[in-house]
PDB file of C-alpha atoms and ligand atoms in Angstrom:
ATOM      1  CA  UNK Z   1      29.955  68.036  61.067  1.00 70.00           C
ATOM      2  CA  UNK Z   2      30.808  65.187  58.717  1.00 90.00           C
ATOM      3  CA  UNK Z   3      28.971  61.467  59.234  1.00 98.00           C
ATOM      4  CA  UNK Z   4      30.761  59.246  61.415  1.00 98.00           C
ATOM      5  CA  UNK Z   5      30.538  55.512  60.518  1.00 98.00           C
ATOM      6  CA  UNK Z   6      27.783  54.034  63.417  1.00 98.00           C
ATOM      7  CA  UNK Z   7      26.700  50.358  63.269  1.00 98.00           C
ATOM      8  CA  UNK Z   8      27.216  50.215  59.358  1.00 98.00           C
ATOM      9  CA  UNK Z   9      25.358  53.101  58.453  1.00 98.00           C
ATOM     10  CA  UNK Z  10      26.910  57.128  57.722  1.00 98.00           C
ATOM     11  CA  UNK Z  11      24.965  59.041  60.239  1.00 98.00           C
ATOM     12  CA  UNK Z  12      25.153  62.676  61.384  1.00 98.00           C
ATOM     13  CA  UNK Z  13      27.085  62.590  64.693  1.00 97.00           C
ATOM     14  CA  UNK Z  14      24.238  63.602  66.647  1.00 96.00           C
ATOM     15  CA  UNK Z  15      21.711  60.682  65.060  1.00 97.00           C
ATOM     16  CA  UNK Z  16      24.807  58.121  66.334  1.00 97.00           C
ATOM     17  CA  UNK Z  17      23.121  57.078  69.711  1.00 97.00           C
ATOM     18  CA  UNK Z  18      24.413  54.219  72.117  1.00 97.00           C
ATOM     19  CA  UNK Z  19      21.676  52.815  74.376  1.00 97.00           C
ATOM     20  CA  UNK Z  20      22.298  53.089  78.201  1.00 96.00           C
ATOM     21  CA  UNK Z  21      22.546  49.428  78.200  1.00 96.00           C
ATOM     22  CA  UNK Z  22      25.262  49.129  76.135  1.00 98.00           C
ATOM     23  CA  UNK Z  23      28.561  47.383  78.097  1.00 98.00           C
ATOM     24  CA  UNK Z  24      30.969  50.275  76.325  1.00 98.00           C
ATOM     25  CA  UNK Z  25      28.863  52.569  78.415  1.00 97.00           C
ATOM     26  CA  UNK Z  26      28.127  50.529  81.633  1.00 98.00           C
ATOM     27  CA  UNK Z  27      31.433  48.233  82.102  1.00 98.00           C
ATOM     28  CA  UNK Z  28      34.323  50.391  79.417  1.00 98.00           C
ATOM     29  CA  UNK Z  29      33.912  46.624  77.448  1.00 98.00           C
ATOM     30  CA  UNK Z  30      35.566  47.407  74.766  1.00 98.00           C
ATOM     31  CA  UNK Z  31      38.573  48.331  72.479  1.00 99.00           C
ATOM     32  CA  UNK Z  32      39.781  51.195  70.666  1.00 99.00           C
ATOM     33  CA  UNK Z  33      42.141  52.128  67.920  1.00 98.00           C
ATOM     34  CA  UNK Z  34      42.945  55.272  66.448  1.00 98.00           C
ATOM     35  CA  UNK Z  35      44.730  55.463  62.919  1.00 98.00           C
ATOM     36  CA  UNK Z  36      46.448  58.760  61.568  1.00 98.00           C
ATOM     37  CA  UNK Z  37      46.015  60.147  58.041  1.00 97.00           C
ATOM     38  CA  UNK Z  38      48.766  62.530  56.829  1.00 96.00           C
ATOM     39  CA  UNK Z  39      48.318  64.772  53.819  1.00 94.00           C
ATOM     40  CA  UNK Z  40      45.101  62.301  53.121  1.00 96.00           C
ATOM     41  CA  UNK Z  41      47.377  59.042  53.154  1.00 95.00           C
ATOM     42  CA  UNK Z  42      46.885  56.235  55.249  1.00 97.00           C
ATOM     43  CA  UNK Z  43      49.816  56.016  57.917  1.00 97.00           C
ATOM     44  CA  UNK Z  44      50.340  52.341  59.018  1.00 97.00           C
ATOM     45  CA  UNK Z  45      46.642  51.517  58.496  1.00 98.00           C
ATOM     46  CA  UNK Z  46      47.102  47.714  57.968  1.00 97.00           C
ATOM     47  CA  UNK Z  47      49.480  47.623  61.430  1.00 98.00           C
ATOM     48  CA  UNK Z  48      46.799  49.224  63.100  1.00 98.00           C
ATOM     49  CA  UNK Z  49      43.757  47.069  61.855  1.00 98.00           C
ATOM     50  CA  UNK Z  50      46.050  44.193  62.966  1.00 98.00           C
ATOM     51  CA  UNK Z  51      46.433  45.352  66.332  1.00 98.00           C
ATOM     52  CA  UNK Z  52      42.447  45.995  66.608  1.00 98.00           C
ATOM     53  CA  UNK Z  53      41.556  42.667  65.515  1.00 98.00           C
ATOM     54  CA  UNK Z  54      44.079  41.397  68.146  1.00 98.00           C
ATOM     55  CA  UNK Z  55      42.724  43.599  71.046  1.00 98.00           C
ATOM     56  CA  UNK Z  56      39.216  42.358  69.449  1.00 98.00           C
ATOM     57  CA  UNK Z  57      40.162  38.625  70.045  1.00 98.00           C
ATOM     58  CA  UNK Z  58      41.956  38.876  73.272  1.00 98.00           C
ATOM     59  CA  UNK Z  59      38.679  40.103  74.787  1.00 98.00           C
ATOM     60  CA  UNK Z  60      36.755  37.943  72.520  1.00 98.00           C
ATOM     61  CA  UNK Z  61      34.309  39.988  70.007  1.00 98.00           C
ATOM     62  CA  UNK Z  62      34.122  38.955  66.547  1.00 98.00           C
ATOM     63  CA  UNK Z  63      35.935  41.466  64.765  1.00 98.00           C
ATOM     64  CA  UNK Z  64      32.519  42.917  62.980  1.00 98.00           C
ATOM     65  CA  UNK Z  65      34.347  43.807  59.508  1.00 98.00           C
ATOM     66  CA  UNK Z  66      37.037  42.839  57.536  1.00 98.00           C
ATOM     67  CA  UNK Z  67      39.751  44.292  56.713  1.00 98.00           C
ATOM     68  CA  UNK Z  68      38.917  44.993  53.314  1.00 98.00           C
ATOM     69  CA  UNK Z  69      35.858  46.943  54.927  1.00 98.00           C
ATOM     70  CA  UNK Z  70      37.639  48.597  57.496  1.00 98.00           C
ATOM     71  CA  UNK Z  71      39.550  50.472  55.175  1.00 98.00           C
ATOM     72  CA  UNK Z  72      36.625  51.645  52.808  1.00 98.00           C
ATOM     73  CA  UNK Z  73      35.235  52.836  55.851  1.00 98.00           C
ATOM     74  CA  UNK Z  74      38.598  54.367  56.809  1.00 98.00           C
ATOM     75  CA  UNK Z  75      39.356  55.977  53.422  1.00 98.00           C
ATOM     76  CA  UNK Z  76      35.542  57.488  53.205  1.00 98.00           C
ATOM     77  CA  UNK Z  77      36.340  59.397  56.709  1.00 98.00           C
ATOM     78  CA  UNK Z  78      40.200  60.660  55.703  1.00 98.00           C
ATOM     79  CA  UNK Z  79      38.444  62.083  52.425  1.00 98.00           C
ATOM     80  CA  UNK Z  80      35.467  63.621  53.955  1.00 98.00           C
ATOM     81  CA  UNK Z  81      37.460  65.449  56.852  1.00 98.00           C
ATOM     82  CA  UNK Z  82      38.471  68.907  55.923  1.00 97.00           C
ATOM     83  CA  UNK Z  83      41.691  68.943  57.411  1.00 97.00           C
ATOM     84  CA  UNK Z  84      44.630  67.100  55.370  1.00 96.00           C
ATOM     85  CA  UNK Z  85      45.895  65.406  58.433  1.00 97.00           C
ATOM     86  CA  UNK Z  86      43.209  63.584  59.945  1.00 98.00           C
ATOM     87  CA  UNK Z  87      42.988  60.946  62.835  1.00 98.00           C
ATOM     88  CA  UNK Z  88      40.229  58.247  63.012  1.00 98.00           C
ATOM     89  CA  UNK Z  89      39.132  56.906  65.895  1.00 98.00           C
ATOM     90  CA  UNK Z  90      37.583  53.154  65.912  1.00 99.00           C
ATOM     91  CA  UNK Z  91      35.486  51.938  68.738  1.00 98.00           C
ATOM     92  CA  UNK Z  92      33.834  48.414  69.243  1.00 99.00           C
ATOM     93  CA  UNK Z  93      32.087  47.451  72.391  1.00 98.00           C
ATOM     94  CA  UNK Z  94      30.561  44.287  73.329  1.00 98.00           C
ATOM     95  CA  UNK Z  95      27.198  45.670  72.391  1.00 98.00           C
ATOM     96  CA  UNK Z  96      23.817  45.968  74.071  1.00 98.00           C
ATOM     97  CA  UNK Z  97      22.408  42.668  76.037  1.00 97.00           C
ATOM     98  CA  UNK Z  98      19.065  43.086  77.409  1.00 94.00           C
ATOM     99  CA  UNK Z  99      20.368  42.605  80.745  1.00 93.00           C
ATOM    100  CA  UNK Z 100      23.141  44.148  82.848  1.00 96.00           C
ATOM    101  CA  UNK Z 101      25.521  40.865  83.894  1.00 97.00           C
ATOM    102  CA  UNK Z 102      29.408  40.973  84.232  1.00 98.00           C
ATOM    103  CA  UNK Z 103      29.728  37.691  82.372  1.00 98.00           C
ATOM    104  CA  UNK Z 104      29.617  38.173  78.783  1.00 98.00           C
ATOM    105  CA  UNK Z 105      26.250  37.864  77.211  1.00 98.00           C
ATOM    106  CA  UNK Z 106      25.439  34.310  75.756  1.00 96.00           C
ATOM    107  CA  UNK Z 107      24.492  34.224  72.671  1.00 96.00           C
ATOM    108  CA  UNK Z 108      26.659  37.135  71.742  1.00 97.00           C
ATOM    109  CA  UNK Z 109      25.174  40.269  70.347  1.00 98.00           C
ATOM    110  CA  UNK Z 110      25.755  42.863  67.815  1.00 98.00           C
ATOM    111  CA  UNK Z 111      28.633  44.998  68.634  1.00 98.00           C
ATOM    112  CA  UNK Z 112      28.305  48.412  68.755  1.00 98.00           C
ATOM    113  CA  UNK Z 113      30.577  49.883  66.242  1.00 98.00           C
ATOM    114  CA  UNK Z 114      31.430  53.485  65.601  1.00 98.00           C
ATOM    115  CA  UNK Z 115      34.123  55.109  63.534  1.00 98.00           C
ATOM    116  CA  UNK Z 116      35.112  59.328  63.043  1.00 98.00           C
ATOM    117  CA  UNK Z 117      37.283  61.515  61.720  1.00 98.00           C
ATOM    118  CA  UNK Z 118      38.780  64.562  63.569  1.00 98.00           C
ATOM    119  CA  UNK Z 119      42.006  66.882  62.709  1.00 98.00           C
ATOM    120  CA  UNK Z 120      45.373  66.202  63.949  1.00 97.00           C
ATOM    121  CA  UNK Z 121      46.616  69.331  65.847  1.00 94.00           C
ATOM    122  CA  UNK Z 122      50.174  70.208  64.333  1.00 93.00           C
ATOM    123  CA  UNK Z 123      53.072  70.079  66.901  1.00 91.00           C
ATOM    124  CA  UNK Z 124      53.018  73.659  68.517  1.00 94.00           C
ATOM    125  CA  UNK Z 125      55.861  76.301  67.746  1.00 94.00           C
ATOM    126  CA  UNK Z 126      57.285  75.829  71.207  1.00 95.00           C
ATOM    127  CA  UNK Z 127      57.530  71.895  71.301  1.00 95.00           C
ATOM    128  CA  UNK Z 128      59.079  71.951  67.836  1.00 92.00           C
ATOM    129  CA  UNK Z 129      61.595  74.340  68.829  1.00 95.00           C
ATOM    130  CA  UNK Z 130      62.519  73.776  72.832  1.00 97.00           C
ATOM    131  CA  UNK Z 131      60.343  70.031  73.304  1.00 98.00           C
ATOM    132  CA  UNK Z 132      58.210  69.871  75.928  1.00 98.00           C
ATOM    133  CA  UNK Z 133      57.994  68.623  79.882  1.00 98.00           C
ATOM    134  CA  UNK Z 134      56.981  65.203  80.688  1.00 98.00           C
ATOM    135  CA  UNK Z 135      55.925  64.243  84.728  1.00 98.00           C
ATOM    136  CA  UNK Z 136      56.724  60.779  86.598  1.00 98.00           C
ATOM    137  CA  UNK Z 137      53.914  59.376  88.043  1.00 98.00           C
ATOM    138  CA  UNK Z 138      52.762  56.090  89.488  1.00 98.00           C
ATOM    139  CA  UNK Z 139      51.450  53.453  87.031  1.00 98.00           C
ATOM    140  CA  UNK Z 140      47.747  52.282  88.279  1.00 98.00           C
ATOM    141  CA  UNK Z 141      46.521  50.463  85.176  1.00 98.00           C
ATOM    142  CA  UNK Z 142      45.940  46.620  84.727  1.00 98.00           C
ATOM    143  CA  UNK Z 143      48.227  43.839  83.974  1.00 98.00           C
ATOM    144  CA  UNK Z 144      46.825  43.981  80.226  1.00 98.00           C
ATOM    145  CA  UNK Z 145      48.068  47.224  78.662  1.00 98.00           C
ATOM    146  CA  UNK Z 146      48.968  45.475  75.573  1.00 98.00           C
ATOM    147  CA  UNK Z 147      44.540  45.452  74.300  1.00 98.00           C
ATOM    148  CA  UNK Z 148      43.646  48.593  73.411  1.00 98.00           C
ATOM    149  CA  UNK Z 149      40.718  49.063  75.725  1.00 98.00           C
ATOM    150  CA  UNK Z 150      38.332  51.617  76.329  1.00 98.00           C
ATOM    151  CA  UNK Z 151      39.213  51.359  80.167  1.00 96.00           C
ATOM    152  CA  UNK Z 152      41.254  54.435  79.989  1.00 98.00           C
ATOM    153  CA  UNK Z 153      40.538  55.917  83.760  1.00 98.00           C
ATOM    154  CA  UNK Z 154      44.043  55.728  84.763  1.00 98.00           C
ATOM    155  CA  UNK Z 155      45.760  57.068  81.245  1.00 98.00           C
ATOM    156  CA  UNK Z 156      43.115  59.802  81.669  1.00 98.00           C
ATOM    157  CA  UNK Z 157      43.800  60.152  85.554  1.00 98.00           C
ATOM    158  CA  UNK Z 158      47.999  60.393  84.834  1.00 98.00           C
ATOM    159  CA  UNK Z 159      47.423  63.156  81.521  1.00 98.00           C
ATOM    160  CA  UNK Z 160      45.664  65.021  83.523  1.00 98.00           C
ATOM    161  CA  UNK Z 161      48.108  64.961  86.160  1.00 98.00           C
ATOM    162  CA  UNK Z 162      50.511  66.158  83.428  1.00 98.00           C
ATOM    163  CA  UNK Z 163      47.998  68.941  82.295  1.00 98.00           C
ATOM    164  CA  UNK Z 164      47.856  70.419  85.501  1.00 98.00           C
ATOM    165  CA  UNK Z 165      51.509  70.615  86.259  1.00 98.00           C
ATOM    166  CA  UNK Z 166      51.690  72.630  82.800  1.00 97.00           C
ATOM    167  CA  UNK Z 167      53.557  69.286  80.993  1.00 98.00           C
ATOM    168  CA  UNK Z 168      52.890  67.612  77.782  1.00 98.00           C
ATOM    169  CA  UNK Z 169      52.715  64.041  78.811  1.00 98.00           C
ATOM    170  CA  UNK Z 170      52.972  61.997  81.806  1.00 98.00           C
ATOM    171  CA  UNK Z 171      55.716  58.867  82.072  1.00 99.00           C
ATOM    172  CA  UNK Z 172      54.189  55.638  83.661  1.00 98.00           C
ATOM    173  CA  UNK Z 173      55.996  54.276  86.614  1.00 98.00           C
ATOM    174  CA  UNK Z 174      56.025  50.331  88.065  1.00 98.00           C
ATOM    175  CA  UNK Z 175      58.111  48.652  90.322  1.00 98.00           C
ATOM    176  CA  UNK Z 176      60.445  51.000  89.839  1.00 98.00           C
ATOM    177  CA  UNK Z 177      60.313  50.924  86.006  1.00 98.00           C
ATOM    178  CA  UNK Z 178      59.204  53.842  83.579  1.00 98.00           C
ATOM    179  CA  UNK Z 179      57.417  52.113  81.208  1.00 98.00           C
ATOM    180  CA  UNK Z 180      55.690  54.458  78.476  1.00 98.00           C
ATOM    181  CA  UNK Z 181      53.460  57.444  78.698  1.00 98.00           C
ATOM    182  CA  UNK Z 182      49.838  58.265  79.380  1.00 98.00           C
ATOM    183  CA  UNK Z 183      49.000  57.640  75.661  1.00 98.00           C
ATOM    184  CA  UNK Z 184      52.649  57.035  74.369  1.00 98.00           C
ATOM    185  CA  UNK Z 185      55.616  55.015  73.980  1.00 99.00           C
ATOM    186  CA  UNK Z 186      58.825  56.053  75.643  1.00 99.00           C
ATOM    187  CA  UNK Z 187      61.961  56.057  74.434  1.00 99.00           C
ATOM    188  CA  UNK Z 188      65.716  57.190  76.122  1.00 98.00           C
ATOM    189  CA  UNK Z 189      69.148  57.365  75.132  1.00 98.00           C
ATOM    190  CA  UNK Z 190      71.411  56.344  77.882  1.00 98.00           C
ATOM    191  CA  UNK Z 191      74.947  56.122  77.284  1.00 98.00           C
ATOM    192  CA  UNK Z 192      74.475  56.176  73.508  1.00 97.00           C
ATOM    193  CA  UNK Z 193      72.427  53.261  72.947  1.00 98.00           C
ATOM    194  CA  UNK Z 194      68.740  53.809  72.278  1.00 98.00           C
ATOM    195  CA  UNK Z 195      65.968  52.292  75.367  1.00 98.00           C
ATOM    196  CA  UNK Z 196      62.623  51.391  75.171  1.00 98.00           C
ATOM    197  CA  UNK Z 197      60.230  49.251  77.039  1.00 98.00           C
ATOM    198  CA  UNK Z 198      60.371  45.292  75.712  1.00 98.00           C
ATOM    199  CA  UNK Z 199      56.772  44.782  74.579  1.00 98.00           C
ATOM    200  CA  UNK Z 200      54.479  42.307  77.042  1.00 98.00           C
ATOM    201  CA  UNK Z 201      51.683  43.011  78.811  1.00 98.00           C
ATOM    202  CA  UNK Z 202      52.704  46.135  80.624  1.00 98.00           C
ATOM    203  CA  UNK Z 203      52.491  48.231  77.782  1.00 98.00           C
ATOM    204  CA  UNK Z 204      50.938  49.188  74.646  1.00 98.00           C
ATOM    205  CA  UNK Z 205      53.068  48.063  71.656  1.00 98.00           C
ATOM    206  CA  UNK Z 206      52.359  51.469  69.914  1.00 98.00           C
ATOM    207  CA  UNK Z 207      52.392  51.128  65.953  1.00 98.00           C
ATOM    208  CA  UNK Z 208      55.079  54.072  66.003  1.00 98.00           C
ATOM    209  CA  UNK Z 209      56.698  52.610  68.577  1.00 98.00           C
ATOM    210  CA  UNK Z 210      57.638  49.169  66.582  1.00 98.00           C
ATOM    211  CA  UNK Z 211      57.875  51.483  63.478  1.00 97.00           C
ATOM    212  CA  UNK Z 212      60.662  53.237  64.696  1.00 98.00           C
ATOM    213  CA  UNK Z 213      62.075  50.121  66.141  1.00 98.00           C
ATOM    214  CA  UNK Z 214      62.668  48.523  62.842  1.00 98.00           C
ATOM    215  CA  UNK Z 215      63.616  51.885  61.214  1.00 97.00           C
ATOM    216  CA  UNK Z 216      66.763  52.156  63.582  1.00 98.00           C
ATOM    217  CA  UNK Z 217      67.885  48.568  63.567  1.00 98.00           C
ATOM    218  CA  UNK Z 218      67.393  48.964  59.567  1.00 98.00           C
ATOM    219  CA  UNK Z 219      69.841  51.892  59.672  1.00 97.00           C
ATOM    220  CA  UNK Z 220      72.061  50.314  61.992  1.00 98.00           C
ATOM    221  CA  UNK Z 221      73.687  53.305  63.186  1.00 97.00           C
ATOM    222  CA  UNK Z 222      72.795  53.553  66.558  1.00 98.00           C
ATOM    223  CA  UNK Z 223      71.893  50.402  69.110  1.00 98.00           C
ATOM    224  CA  UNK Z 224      68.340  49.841  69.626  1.00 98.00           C
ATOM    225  CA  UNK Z 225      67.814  47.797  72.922  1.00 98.00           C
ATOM    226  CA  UNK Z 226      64.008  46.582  73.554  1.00 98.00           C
ATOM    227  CA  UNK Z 227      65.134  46.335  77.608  1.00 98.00           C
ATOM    228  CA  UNK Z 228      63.286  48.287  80.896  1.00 98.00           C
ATOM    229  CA  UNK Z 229      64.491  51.524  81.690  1.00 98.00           C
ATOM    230  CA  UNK Z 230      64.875  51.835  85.464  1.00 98.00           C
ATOM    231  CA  UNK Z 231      63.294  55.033  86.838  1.00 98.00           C
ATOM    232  CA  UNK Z 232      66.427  56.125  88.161  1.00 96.00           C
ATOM    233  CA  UNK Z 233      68.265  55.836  84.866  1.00 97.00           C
ATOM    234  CA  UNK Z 234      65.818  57.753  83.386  1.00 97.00           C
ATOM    235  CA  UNK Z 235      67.846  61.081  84.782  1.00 97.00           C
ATOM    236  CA  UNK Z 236      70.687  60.152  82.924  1.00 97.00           C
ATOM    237  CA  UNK Z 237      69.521  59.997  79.401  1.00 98.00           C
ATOM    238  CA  UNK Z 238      70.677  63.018  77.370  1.00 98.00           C
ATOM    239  CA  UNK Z 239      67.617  62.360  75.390  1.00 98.00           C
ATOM    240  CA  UNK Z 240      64.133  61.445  76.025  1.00 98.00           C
ATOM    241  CA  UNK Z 241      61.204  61.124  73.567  1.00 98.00           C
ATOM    242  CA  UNK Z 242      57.233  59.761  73.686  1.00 98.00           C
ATOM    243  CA  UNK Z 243      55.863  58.148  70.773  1.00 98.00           C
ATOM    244  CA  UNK Z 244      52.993  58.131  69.022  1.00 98.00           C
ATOM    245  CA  UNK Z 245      50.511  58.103  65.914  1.00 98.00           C
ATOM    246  CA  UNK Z 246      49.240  61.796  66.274  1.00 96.00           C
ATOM    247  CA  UNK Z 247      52.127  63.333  67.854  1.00 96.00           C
ATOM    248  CA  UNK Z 248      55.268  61.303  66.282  1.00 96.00           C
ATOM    249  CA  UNK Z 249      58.062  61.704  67.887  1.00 98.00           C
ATOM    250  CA  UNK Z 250      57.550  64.756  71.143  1.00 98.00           C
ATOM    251  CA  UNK Z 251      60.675  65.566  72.559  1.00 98.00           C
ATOM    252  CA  UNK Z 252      61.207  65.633  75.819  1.00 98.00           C
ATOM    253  CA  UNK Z 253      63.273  68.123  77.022  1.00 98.00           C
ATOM    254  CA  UNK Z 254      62.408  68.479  80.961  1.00 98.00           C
ATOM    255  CA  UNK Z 255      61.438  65.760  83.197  1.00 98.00           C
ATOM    256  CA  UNK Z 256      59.305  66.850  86.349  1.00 98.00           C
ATOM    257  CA  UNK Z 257      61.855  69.406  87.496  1.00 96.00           C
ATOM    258  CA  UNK Z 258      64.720  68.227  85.933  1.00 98.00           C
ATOM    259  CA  UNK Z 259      65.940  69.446  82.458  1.00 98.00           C
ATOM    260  CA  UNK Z 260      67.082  66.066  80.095  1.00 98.00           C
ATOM    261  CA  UNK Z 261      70.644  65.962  78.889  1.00 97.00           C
ATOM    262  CA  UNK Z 262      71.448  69.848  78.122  1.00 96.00           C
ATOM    263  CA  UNK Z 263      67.410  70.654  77.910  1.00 98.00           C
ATOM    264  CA  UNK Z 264      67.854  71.377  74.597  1.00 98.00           C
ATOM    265  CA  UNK Z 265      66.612  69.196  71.136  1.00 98.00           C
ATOM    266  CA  UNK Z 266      69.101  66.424  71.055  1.00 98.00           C
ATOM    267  CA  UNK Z 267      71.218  65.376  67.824  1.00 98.00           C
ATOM    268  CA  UNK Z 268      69.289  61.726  67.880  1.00 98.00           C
ATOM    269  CA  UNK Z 269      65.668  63.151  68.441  1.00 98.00           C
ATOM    270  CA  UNK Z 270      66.689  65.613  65.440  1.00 98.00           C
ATOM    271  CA  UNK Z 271      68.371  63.042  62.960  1.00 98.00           C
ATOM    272  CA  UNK Z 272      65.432  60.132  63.838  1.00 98.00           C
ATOM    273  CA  UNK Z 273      62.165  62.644  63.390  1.00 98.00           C
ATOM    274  CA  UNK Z 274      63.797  63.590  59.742  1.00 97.00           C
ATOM    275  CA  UNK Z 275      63.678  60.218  58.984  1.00 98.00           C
ATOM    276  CA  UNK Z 276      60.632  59.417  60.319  1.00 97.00           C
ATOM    277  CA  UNK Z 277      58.817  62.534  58.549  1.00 96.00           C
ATOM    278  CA  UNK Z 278      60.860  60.602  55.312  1.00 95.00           C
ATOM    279  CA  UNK Z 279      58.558  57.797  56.234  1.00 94.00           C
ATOM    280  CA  UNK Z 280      55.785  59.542  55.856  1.00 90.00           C
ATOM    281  CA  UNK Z 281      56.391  60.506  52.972  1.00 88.00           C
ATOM    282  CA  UNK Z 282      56.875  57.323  51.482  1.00 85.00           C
ATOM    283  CA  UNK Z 283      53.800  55.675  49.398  1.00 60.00           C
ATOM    284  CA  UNK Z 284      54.055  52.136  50.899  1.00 58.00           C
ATOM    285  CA  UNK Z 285      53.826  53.306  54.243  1.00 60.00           C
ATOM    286  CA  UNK Z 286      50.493  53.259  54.312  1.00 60.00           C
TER     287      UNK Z 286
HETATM  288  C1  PLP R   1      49.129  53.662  76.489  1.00 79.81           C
HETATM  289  C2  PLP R   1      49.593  53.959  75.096  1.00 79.81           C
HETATM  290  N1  PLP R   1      50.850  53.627  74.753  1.00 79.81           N
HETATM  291  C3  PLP R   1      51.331  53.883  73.519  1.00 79.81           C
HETATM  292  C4  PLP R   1      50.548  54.516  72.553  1.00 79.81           C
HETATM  293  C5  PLP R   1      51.125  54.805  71.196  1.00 79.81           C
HETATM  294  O1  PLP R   1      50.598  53.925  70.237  1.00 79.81           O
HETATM  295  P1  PLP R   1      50.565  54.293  68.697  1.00 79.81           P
HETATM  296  O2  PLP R   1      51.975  54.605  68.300  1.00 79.81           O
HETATM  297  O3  PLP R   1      50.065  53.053  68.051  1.00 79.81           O
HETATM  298  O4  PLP R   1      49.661  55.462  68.529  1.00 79.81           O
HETATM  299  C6  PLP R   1      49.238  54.870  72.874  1.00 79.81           C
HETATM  300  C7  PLP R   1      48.386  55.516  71.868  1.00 79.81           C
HETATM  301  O5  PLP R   1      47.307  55.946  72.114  1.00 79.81           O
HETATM  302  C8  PLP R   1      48.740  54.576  74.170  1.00 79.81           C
HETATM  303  O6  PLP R   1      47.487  54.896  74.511  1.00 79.81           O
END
C-alpha cells in the first residue's frame, strides 16, 4: 500500500502508529477533513483546507501546516494512488500529553497528524439509474456539527441504521426538522423552489453543499432557499438529494417506505448533476 503522510514523514501504513495516550484515541479530540481528487485534479481543495483550519481553531490546535504544505502533501497522495479518482482523508488530534486529563494539555503538544489516499467508489449502476433509499432517523449529535470532528459515534450509529434497512443514507431529524444526512447535505424541492438546511451549528456546511448553492443562484433558474425543511414537508418534495464530496449529488428516490415525487430520477436532480459533473471538469475548480 502507498505511504500515508504521518507526523511529517511518508511512512508505510503499517509503520504509522498512534500511542494509546493520544486524545484522538482516548477522548475523539480531534478534526477531520476529507478532500476528493477526480481524474487526478484537486476538487475544491482550498474550500476544504479552509474549513479544516476553521474546525482546527474552533477547538483550538494550531493548524500544524500551511496551506502551501497541505497541498504538497495533498498532491503527493492524489499522484501516488492508483486509482484516478482518489479521496484523502486528513486527521489532526490534539496529540499525546503524558497524562490522561479532560482539560487540554498546558503547554500544548505536537499534534498528531496523519494524511491517506484511498479510491473513490464510482456511483453504482442501480443508484445512477433508479437513485437510492434514504431512512429518517432521530438526530443525537452535539450542538456543534458545523467542526468537523472525529466524534462521529452518532453519524456512524444513524449509517448504520441506514445499512441495515438496505438504504443508502440516513436523513438527520431535530425538533422536528430534517437537517442533512449521516455524512451529507440534504437538499429538497418542494413546490418548485430548491430547500436546504441554513448553515449554523446544526449542521455541517458541506463544501458541495455551498458549491452547489452558488452554482444555482449563479444560474438563476430555479429558487435556492437556505431555510429548514420541516420533517413533514419532506413527503412532499418531488425531489430529494444528499450531498457530498465522494458521492456528489445521490438521488434520492425512496424515503423510509415512501417513494419521492414519482420514485423516479427527477428533471432537477438530472439537469443540476450535468452541471455539476461540468464543474468538475473545469480547471479552476480545484
Ligand atoms: C455530517 C456531514 N454533513 C455533510 C457532509 C458533506 O460535506 P462535503 O460536501 O464537504 O463532503 C459530510 C461529509 O462528510 C458530513 O459528514
Amino acid at each position: 500500500m502507498n505511504e500515508v503522510f504521518f507526523n511529517g514523514h511518508w511512512v508505510a501504513p503499517d509503520q504509522a502508529k498512534v500511542s494509546v495516550f493520544d486524545r484522538g484515541f482516548l477522548f475523539g479530540d480531534g478534526v477531520y477533513e476529507v478532500i476528493p481528487a477526480f481524474n487526478k485534479q484537486l476538487f475544491g481543495a482550498a474550500a476544504h483546507l479552509t474549513r479544516l483550519a476553521r474546525s482546527l481553531a474552533e477547538i483550538e490546535i494550531t493548524n500544524p501546516l500551511t496551506q502551501p504544505e497541505w497541498l504538497a502533501v495533498i498532491n503527493r497522495l492524489v499522484a501516488d494512488c492508483p486509482s484516478k479518482d482518489v479521496s484523502i482523508y486528513i486527521q489532526v488530534s490534539r496529540g499525546t500529553p503524558p497524562k490522561r486529563d479532560h482539560a487540554y494539555p498546558n503547554p500544548p503538544v505536537a499534534p498528531t497528524v496523519l494524511a491517506s489516499a484511498s479510491p473513490i467508489a464510482p456511483v453504482s449502476e442501480a443508484i445512477r439509474t433508479q437513485g437510492a433509499r434514504a431512512i429518517t432517523v432521530p438526530d443525537l449529535r452535539w450542538n456543534r456539527c458545523d467542526i468537523k470532528s472525529v466524534n462521529l459515534l452518532p453519524n456512524i450509529m444513524a449509517r448504520q441504521q441506514a445499512v441495515a434497512a438496505g438504504a443508502a443514507e440516513a436523513i438527520l431529524v431535530r425538533e422536528g426538522i430534517a437537517l442533512e444526512g449521516a455524512a451529507s447535505n440534504l437538499f429538497a424541492v418542494i413546490d418548485g423552489e430548491l430547500l436546504t438546511a441554513p448553515l449554523g451549528p446544526h449542521i455541517l456546511g458541506g463544501v458541495t453543499r455551498n458549491r452547489l448553492v452558488d452554482m444555482v443562484r449563479t444560474q438563476g433558474q430555479l429558487p435556492m432557499l437556505e431555510c429548514p425543511i420541516p420533517f413533514d414537508r419532506l413527503f412532499d418534495a418531488s425531489e430529494v438529494f444528499m450531498t457530498s464530496s465522494t458521492r456528489d449529488l445521490l438521488p434520492i428516490t425512496r424515503i423510509n417506505e415512501h417513494p419521492v415525487g414519482e420514485g423516479r430520477l427527477g428533471a432537477v436532480w438530472q439537469q443540476l448533476n450535468h452541471d455539476f459533473q461540468q464543474l468538475k471538469l473545469q480547471r479552476n475548480a480545484q
